[in-house]
Tab-separated table of C-alpha atoms in Angstrom:
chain	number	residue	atom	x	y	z
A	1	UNK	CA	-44.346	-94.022	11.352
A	2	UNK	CA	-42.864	-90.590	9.607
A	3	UNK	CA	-43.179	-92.347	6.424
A	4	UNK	CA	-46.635	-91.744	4.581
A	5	UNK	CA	-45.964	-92.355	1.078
A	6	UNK	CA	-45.927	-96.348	1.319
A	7	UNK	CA	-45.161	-96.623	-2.022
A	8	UNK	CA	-41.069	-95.366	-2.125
A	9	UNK	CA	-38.204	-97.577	-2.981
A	10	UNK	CA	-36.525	-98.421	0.088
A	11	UNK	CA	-32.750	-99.446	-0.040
A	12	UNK	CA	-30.492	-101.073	1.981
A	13	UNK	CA	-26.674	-100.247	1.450
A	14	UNK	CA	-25.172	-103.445	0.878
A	15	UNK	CA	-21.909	-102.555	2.815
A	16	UNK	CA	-21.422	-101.819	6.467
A	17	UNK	CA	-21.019	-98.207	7.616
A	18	UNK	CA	-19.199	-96.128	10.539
A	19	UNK	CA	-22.033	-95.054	12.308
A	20	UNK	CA	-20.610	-91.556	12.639
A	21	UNK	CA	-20.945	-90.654	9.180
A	22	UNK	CA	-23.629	-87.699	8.267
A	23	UNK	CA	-25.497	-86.480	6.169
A	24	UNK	CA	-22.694	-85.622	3.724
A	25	UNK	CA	-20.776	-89.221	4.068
A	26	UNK	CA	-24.214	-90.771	3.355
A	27	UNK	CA	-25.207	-88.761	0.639
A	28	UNK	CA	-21.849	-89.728	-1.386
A	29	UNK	CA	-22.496	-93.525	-0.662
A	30	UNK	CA	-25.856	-92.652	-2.358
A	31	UNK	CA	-24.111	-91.434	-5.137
A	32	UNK	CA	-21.688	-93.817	-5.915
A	33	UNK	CA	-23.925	-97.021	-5.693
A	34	UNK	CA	-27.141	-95.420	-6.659
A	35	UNK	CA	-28.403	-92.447	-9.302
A	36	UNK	CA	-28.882	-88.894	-7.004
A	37	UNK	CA	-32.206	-88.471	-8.783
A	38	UNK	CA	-33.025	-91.306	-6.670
A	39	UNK	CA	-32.245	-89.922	-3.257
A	40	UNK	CA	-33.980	-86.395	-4.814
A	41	UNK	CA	-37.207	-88.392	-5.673
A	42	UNK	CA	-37.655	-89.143	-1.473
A	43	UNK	CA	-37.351	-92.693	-1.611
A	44	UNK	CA	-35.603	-94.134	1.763
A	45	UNK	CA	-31.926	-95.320	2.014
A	46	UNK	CA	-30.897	-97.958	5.128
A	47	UNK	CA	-27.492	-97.871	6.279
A	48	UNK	CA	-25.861	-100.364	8.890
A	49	UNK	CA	-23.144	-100.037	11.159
A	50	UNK	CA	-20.435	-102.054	11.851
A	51	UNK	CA	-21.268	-103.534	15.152
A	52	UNK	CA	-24.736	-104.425	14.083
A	53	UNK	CA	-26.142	-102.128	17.478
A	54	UNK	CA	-27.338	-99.134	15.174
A	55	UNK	CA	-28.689	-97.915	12.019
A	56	UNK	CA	-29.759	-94.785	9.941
A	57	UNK	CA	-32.187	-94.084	7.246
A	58	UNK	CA	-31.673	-91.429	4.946
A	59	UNK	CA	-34.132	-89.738	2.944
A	60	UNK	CA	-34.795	-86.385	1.322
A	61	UNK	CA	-38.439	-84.891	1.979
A	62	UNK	CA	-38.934	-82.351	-0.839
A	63	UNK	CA	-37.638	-79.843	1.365
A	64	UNK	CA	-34.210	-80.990	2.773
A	65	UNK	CA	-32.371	-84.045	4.162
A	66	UNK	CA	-33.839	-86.152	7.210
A	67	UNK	CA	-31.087	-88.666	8.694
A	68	UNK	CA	-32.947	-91.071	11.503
A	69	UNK	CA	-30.434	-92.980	13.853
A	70	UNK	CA	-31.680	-96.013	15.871
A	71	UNK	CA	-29.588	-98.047	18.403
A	72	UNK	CA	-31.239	-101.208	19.007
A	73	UNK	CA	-31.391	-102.072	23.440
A	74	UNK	CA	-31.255	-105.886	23.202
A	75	UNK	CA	-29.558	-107.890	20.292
A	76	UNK	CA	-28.607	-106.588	16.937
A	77	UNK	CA	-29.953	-105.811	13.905
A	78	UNK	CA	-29.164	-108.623	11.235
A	79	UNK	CA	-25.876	-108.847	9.243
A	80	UNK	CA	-25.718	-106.751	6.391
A	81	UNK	CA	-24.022	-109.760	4.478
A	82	UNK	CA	-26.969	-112.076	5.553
A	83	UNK	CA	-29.288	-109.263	3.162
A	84	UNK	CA	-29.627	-111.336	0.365
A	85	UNK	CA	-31.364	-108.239	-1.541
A	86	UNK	CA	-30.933	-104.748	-1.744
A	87	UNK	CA	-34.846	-103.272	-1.792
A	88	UNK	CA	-37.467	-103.774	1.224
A	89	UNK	CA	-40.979	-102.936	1.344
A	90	UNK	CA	-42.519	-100.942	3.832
A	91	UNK	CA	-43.599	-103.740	6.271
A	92	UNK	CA	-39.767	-105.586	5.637
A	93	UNK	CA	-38.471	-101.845	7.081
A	94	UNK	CA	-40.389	-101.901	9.954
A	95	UNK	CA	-39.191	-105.153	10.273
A	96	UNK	CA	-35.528	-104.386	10.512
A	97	UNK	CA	-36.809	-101.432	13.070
A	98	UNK	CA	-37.915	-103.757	15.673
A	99	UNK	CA	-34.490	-106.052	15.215
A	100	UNK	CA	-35.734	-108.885	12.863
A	101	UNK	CA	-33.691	-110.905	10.178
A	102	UNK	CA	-35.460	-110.949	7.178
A	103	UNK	CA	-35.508	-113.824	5.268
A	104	UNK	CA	-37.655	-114.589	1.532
A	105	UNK	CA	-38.442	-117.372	1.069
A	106	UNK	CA	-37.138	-119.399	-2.558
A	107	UNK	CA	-39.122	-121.305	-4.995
A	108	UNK	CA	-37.448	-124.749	-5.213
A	109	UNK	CA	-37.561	-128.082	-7.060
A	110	UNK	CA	-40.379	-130.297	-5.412
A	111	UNK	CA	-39.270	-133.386	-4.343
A	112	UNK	CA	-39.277	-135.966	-6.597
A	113	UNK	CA	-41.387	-139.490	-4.733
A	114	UNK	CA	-40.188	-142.328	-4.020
């Protein structure tokens, strides 16, 4: 994958896009719900589209702005409102690449016997 520094913060935009947005759209969502030093320090944003068909990741390389589109062939990526979290790790974004729904699991009561 294009990513070789494992170890950046990867967010996912907690609000649905229009897929046509570029790289100036995406940078101001970055800025209003995150700090620009963050999109400056290379870490990797996720953005959804409406329709659930396509995505783009945003990131900044040291050198300038890379925006990555992918249309998914068969199904759709998972609802945006479904994302109970708003940070992935690497394997969780490779993940969402190949169309799955991510789900943590939660630490619960155990069940009290009978």
């Amino acid at each position: 994958m294009l990513f070789q520094n494992k170890n950046l913060q990867i967010y996912i935009y907690q609000n649905p896009i229009d897929m046509r947005s570029g790289f100036h759209k995406l940078t101001a969502f970055v800025k209003s719900a995150y700090d620009m030093q963050t999109l400056l320090n290379g870490h990797i944003f996720v953005f959804f589209g409406k329709n659930r068909y396509r995505l783009k990741i945003l990131l900044f390389d040291g050198s300038g702005l890379i925006l990555i589109a992918k249309r998914i062939e068969k199904g759709r990526f998972m609802w945006i409102h479904e994302c109970e979290f708003s940070t992935v790790t690497y394997s969780e974004l490779e993940q969402l690449l190949h169309g799955s729904v991510l789900r943590r699991g939660k630490l619960g009561e155990m069940p009290k016997s009978a």
